[in-house]
mmCIF file of C-alpha atoms in Angstrom:
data_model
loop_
_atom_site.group_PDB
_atom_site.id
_atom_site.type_symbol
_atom_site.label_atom_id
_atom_site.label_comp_id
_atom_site.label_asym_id
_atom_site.label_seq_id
_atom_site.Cartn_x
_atom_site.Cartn_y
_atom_site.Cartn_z
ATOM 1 C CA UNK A 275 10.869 17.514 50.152
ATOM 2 C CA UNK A 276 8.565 19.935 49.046
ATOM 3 C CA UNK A 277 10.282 20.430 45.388
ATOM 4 C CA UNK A 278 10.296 16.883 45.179
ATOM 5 C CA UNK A 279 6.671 16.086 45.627
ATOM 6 C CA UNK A 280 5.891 18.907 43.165
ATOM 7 C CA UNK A 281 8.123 17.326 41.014
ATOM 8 C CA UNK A 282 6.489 14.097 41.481
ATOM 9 C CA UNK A 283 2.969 16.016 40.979
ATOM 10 C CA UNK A 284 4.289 17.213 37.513
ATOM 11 C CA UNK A 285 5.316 14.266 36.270
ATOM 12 C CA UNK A 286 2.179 12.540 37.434
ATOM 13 C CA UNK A 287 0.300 15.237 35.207
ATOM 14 C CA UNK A 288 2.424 14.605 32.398
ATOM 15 C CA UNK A 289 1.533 11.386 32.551
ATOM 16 C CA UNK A 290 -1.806 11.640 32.963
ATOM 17 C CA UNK A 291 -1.846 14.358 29.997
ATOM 18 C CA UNK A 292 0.506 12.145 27.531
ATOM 19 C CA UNK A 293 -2.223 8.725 28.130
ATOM 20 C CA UNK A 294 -5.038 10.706 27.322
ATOM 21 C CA UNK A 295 -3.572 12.119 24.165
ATOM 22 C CA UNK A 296 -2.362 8.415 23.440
ATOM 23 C CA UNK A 297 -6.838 7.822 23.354
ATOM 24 C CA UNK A 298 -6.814 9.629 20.268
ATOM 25 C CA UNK A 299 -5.686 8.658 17.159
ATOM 26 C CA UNK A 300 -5.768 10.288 13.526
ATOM 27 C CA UNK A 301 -5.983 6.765 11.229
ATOM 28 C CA UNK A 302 -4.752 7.302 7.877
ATOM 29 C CA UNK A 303 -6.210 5.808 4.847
ATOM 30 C CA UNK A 304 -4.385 5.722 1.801
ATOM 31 C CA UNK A 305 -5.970 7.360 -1.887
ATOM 32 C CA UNK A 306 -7.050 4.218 -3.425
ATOM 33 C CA UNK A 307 -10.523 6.040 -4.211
ATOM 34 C CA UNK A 308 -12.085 9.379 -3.516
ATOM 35 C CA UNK A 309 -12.516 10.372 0.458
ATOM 36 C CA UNK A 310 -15.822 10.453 0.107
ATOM 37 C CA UNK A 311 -16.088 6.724 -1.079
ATOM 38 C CA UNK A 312 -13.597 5.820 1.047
ATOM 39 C CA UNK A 313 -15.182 7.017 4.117
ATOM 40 C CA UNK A 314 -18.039 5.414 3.397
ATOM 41 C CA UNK A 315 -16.309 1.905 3.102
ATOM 42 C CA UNK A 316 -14.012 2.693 6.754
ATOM 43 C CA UNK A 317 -16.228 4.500 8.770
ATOM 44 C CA UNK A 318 -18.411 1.627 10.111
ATOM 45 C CA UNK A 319 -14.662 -0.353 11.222
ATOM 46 C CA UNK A 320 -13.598 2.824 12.785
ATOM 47 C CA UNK A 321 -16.909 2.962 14.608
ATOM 48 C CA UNK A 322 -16.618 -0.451 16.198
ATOM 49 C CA UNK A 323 -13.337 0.109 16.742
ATOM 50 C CA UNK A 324 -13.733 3.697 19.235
ATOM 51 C CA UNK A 325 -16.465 1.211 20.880
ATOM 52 C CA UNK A 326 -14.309 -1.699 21.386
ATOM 53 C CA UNK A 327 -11.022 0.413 22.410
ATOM 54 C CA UNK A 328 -11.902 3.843 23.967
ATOM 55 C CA UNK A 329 -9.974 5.585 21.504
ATOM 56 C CA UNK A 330 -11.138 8.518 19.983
ATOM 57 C CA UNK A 331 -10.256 7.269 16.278
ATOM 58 C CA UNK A 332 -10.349 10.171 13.351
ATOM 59 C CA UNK A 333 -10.179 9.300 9.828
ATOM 60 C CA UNK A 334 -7.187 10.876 7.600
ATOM 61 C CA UNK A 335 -7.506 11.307 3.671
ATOM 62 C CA UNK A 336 -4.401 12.771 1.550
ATOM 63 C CA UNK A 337 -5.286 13.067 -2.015
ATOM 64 C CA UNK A 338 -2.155 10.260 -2.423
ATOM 65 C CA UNK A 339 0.189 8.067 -0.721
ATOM 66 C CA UNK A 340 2.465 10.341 0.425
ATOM 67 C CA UNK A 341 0.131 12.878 2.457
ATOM 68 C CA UNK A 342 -0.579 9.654 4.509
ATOM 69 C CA UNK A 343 3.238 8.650 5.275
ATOM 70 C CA UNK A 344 4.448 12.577 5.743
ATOM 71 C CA UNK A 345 1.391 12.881 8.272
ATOM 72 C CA UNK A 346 2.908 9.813 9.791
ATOM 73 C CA UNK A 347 6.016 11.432 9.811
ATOM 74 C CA UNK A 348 5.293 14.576 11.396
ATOM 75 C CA UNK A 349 3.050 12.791 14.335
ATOM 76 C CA UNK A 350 -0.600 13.780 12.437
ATOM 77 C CA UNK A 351 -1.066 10.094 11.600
ATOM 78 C CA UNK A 352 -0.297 7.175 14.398
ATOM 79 C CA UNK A 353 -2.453 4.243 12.903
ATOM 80 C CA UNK A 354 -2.280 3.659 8.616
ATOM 81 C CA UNK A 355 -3.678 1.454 6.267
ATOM 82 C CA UNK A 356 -1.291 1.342 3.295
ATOM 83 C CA UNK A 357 0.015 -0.807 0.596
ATOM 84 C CA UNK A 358 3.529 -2.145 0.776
ATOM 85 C CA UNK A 359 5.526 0.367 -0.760
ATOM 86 C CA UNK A 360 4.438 2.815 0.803
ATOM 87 C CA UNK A 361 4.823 1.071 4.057
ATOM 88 C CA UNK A 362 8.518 0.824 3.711
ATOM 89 C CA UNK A 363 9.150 3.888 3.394
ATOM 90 C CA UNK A 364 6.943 5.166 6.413
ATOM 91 C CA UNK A 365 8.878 2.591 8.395
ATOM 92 C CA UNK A 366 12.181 4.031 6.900
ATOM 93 C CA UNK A 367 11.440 7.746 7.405
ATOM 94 C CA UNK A 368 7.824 7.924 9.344
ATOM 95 C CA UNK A 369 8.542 6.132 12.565
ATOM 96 C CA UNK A 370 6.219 3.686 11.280
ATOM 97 C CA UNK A 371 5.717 -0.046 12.157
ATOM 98 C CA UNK A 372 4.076 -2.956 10.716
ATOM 99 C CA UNK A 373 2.057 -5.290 13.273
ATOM 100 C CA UNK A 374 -0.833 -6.382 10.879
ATOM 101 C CA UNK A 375 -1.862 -7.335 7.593
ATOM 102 C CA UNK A 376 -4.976 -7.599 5.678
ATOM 103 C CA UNK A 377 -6.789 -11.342 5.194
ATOM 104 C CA UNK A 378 -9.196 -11.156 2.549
ATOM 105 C CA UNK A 379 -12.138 -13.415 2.642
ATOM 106 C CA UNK A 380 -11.465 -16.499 0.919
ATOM 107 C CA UNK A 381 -8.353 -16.596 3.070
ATOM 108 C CA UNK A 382 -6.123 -15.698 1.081
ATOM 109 C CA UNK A 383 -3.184 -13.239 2.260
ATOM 110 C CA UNK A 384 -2.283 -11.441 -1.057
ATOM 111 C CA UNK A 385 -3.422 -10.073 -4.027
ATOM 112 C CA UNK A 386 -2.112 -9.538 -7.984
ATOM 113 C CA UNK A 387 -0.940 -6.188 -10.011
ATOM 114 C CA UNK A 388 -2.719 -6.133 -13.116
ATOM 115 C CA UNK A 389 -2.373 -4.263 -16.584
ATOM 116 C CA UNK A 390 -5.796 -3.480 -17.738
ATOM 117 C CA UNK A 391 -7.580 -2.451 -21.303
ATOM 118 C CA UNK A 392 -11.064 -2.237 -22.277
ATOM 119 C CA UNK A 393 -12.485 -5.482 -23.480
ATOM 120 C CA UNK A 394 -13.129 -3.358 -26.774
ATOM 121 C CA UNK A 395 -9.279 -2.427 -27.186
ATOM 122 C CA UNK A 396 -6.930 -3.963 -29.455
ATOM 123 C CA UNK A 397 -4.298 -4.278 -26.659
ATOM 124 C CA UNK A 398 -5.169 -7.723 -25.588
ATOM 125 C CA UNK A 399 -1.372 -8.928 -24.582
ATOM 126 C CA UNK A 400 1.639 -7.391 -23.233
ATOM 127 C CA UNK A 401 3.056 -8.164 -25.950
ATOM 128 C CA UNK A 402 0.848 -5.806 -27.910
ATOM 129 C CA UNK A 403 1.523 -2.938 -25.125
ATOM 130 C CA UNK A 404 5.147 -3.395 -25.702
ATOM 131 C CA UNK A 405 4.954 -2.921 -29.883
ATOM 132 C CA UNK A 406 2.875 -0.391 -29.871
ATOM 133 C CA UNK A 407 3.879 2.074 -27.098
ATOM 134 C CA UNK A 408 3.626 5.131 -29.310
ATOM 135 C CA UNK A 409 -0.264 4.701 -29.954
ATOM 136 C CA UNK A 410 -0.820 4.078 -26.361
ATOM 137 C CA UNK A 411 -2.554 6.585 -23.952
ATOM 138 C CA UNK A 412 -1.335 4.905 -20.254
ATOM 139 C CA UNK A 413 -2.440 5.116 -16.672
ATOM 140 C CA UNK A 414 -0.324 4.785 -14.367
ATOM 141 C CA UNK A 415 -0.608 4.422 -10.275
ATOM 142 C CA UNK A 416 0.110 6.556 -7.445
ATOM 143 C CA UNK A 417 4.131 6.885 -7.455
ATOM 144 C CA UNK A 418 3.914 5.218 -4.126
ATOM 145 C CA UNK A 419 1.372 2.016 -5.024
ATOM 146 C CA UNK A 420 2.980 -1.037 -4.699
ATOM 147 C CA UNK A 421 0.250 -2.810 -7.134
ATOM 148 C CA UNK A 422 0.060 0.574 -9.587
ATOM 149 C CA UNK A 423 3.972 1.296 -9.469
ATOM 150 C CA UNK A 424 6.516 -0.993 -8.339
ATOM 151 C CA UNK A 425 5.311 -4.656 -8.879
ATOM 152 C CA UNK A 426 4.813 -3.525 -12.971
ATOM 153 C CA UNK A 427 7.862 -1.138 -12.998
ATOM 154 C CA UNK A 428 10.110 -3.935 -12.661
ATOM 155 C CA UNK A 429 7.848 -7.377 -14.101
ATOM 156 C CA UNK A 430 6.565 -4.864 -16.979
ATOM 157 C CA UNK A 431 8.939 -1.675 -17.387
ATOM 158 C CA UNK A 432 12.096 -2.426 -16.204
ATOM 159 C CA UNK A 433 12.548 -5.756 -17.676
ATOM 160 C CA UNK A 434 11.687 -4.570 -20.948
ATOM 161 C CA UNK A 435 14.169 -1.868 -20.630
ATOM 162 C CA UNK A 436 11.095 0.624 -20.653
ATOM 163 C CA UNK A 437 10.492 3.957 -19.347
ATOM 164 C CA UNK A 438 6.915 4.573 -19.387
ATOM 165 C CA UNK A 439 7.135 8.259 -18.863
ATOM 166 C CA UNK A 440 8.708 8.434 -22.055
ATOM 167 C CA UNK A 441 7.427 5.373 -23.770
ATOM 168 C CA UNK A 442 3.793 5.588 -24.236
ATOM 169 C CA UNK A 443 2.041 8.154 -26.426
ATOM 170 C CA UNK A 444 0.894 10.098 -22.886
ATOM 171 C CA UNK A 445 1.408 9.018 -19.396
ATOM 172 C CA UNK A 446 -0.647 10.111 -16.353
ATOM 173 C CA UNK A 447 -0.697 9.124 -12.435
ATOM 174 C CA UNK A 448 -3.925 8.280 -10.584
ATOM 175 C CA UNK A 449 -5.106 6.162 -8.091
ATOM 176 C CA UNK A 450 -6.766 2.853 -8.962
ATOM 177 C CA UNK A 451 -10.392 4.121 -9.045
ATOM 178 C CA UNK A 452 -9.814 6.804 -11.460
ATOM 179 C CA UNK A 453 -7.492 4.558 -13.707
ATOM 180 C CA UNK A 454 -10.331 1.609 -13.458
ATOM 181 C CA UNK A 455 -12.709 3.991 -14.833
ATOM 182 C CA UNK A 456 -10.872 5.706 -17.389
ATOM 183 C CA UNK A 457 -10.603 2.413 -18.948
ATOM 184 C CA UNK A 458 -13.640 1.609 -18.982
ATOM 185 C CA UNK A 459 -14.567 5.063 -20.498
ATOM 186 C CA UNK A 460 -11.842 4.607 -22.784
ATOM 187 C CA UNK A 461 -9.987 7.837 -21.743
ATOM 188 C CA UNK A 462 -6.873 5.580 -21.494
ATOM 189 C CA UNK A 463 -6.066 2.374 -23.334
ATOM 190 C CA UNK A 464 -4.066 0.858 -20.450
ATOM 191 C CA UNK A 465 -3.829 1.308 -16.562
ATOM 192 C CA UNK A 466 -2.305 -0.352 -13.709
ATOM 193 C CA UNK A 467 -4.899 -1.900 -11.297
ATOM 194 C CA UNK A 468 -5.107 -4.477 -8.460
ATOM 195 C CA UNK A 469 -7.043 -7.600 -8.018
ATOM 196 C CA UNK A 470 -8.587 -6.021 -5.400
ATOM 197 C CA UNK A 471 -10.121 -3.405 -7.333
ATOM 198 C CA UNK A 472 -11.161 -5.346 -10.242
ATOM 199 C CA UNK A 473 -12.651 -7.488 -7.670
ATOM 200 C CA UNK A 474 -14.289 -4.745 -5.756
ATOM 201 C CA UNK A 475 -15.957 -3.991 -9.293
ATOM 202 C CA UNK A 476 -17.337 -7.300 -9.951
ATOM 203 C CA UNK A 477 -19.046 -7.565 -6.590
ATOM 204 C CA UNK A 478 -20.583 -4.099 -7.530
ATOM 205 C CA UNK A 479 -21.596 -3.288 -10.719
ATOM 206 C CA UNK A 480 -20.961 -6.622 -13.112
ATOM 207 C CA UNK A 481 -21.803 -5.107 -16.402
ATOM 208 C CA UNK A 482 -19.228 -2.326 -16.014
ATOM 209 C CA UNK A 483 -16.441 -5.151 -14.771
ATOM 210 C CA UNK A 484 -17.452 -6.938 -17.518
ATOM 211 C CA UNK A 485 -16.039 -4.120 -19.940
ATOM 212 C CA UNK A 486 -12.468 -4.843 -18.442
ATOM 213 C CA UNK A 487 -9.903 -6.805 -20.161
ATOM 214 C CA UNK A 488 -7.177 -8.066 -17.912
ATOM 215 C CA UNK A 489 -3.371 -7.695 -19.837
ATOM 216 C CA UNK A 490 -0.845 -9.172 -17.388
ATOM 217 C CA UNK A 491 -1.113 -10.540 -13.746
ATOM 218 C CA UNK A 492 1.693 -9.948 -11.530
ATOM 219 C CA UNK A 493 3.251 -12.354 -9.150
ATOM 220 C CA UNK A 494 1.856 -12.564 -5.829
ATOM 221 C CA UNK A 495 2.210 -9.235 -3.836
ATOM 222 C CA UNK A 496 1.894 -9.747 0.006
ATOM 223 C CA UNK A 497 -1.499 -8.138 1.361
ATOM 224 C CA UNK A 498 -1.704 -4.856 2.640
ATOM 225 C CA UNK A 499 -0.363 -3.636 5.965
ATOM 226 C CA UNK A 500 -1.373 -1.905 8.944
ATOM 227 C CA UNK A 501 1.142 -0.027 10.414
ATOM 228 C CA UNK A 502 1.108 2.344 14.317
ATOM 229 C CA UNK A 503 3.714 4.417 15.077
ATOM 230 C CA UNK A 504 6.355 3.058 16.871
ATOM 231 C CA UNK A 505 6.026 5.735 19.876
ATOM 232 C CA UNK A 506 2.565 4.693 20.485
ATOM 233 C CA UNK A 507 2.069 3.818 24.257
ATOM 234 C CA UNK A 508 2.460 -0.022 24.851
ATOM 235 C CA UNK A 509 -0.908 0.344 26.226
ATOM 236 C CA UNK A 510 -2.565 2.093 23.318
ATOM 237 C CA UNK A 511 -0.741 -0.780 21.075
ATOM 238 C CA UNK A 512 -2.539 -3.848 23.011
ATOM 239 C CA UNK A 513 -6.337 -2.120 22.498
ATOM 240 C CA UNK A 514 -5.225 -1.465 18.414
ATOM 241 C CA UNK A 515 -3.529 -4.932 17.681
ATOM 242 C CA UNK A 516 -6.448 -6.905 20.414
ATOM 243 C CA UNK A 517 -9.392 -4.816 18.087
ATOM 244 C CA UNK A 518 -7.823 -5.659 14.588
ATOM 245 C CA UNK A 519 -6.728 -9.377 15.392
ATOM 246 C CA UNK A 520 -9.979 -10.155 16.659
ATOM 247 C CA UNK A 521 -12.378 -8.459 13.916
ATOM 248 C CA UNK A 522 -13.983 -9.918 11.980
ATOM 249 C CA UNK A 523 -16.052 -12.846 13.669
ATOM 250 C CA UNK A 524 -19.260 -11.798 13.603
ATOM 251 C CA UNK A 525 -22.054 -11.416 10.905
ATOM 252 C CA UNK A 526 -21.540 -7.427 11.514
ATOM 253 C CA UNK A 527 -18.119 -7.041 11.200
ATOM 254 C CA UNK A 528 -18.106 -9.849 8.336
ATOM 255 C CA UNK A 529 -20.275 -7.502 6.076
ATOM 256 C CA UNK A 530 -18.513 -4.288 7.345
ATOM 257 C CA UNK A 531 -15.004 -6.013 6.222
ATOM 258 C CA UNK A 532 -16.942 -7.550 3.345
ATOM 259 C CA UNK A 533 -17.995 -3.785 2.185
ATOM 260 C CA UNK A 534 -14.154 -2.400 2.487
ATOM 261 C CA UNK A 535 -12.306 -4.546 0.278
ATOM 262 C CA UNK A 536 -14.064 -8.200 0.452
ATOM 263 C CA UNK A 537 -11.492 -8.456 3.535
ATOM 264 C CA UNK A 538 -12.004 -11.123 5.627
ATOM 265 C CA UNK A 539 -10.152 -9.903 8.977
ATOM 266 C CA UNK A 540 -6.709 -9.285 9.562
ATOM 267 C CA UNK A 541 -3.448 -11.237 10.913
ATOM 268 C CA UNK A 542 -0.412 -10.543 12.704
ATOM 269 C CA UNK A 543 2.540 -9.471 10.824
ATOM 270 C CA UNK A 544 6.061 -7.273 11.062
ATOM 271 C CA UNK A 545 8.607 -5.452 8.918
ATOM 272 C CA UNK A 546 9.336 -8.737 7.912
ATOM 273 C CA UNK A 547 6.614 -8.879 4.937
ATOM 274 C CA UNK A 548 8.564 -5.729 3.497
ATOM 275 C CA UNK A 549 11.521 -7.638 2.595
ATOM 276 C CA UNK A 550 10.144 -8.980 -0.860
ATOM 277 C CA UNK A 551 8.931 -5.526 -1.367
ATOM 278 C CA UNK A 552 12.937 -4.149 -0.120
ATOM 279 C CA UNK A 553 14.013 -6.730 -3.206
ATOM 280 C CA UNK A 554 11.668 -5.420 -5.990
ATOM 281 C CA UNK A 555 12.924 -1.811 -5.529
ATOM 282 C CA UNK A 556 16.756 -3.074 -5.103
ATOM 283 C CA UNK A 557 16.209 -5.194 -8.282
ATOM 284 C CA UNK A 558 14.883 -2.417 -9.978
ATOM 285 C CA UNK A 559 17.634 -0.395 -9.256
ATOM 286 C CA UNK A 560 20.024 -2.431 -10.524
ATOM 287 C CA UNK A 561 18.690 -3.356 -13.998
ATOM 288 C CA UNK A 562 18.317 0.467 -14.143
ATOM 289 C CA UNK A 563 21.706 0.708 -13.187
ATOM 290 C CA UNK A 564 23.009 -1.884 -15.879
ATOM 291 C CA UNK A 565 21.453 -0.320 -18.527
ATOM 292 C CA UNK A 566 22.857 3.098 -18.025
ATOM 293 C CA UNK A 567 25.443 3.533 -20.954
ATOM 294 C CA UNK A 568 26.032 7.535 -19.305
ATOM 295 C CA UNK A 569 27.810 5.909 -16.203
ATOM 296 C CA UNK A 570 31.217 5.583 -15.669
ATOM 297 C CA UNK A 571 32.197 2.151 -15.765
ATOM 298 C CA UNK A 572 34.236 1.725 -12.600
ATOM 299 C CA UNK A 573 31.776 4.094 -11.096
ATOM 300 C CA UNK A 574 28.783 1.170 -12.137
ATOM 301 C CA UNK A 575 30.893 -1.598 -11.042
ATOM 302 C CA UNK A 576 31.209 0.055 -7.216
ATOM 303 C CA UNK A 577 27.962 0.878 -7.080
ATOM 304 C CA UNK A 578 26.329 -2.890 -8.838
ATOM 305 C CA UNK A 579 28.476 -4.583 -6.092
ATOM 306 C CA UNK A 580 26.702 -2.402 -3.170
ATOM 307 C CA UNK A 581 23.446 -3.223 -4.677
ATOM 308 C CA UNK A 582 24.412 -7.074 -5.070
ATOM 309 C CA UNK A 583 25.874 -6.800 -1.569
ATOM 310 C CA UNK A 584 22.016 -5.382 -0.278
ATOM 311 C CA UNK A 585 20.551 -8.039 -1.945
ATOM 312 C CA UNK A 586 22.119 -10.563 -0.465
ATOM 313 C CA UNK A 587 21.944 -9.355 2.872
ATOM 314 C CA UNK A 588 18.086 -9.190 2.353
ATOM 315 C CA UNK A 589 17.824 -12.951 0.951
ATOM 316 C CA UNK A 590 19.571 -13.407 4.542
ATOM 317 C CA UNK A 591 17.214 -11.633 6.460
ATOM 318 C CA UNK A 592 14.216 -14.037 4.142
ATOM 319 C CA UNK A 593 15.897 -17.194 5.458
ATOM 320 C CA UNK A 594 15.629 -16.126 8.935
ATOM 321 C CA UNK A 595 11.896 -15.221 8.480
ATOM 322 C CA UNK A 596 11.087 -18.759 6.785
#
């Protein structure tokens, strides 16, 4: 009896131990800008949100994507704000989970990749990227931005047949701050960018937005999600998903939202939203695949029919989710 109530007493403390670690939370951010500005946007909404929920709620910067989705991995992130990419692969490799997504504030629920010159540039077109790849200096995003890297490596790059690493007269990675400014310095004659940014820009500092020529607009890309770890305590889940599904109401939390991103709150979501994202890197893969005259041809057949084969079972998993 008496190794069972001590037993009992342990497990009690473990309990007790394991809830008040769930009470604090390391919230990662992604590299969209430098920490410092980034802070400055996210700090107020991480404020409201220790008030509102208890939780002790710690910022995270990586200097890019993937410092956000290995801290997920490894248990040093447990709340992230990422784009759509990069959330599938935290939820294929970080225990992550999708259960909200951004709503900006006319609304809408998405936003647009963008190619970008300076107004001043003769690249007007994508045609006139495309001709004259040679002279061009290119940014391009974060290898894990779903607005910098995959949405224009297959509508842009892969469509064309184009490697950009090797097409362009230089190529260069950066986030979407750096790469809106170095056009508009003219250190690069075309960059990936995002709606969002350009938009950020305009709200900001007009006569430097109005320096920006705008290339090629993507198709609608889903807006970005917020994703928890999946071992978060039930608990813990309810106070995060309650806080974010119900920000946003007030004049406070308008301007605080308005100040991030010009979001206008956020709404429910899943894994689900990744499935368009799941088809863009699957289609990629297999023009890549059919262009490859260095494979073996049986060898490409097998491995074009497993591709065609994930496809479909993803247009499946669509129709369920419409």
């Amino acid at each position: 009896m008496k190794l069972w109530k001590t037993l009992l007493a342990g497990a009690a403390m473990f309990a007790s131990v394991a809830a008040a670690h769930a009470q604090e939370i390391n919230f990662g951010i992604i590299s969209t800008d430098s920490s410092a500005a980034l802070r400055q946007r996210w700090q107020p909404l991480i404020d409201d949100m220790e008030k509102q929920t208890g939780i002790k709620v710690t910022p995270f910067f990586a200097t890019d994507y993937a410092g956000v989705i290995e801290g997920m991995r490894f248990n040093k992130v447990q709340l992230a704000w990422m784009g759509n990419k990069g959330a599938m692969e935290a939820v294929d490799r970080s225990q992550g989970e999708v259960f909200a997504k951004i709503m900006y504030a006319d609304g809408t629920e998405g936003y647009y990749s963008l190619l970008i010159s300076n107004a001043s540039s003769p690249y007007k077109t994508l045609d006139d990227v495309i001709k004259n790849g040679k002279k061009i200096n290119f940014g391009l995003g974060d290898p894990t931005s779903t607005s910098g890297t995959l949405v224009p490596g297959y509508y842009v790059f892969a469509k064309n047949n184009i490697d950009p690493r090797t097409y362009f007269k230089t190529a260069r990675s950066s986030n979407h701050g750096a790469n809106l400014m170095a056009v508009i310095n003219n250190q690069v004659d075309v960059a990936t960018n995002n709606t969002e940014e350009l938009n950020k820009l305009e709200a900001t500092q007009l006569e430097k937005a109005k320096l920006v020529h705008v290339i090629w607009k993507s198709p609608l890309i889903p807006s970005d999600p917020l994703l928890w770890r999946k071992d978060l305590p039930d608990g813990t889940k309810k106070k995060i998903r309650d806080f974010f599904l119900s920000y946003g109401k007030d004049a406070h939390e308008k301007e605080v939202l308005k100040n991030i991103y010009n979001y206008g709150g956020f709404r429910a979501s899943s894994d689900a939203q990744l499935l368009p994202i799941r088809q863009l890197e699957l289609f990629k893969q297999k023009v890549q695949l059919e262009s490859d005259a260095n494979i073996d041809a049986a060898k490409k057949k097998t491995q074009l029919a497993e591709l065609d084969g994930k496809l479909a079972a993803l247009d499946k998993e669509l129709n369920k989710t419409k």
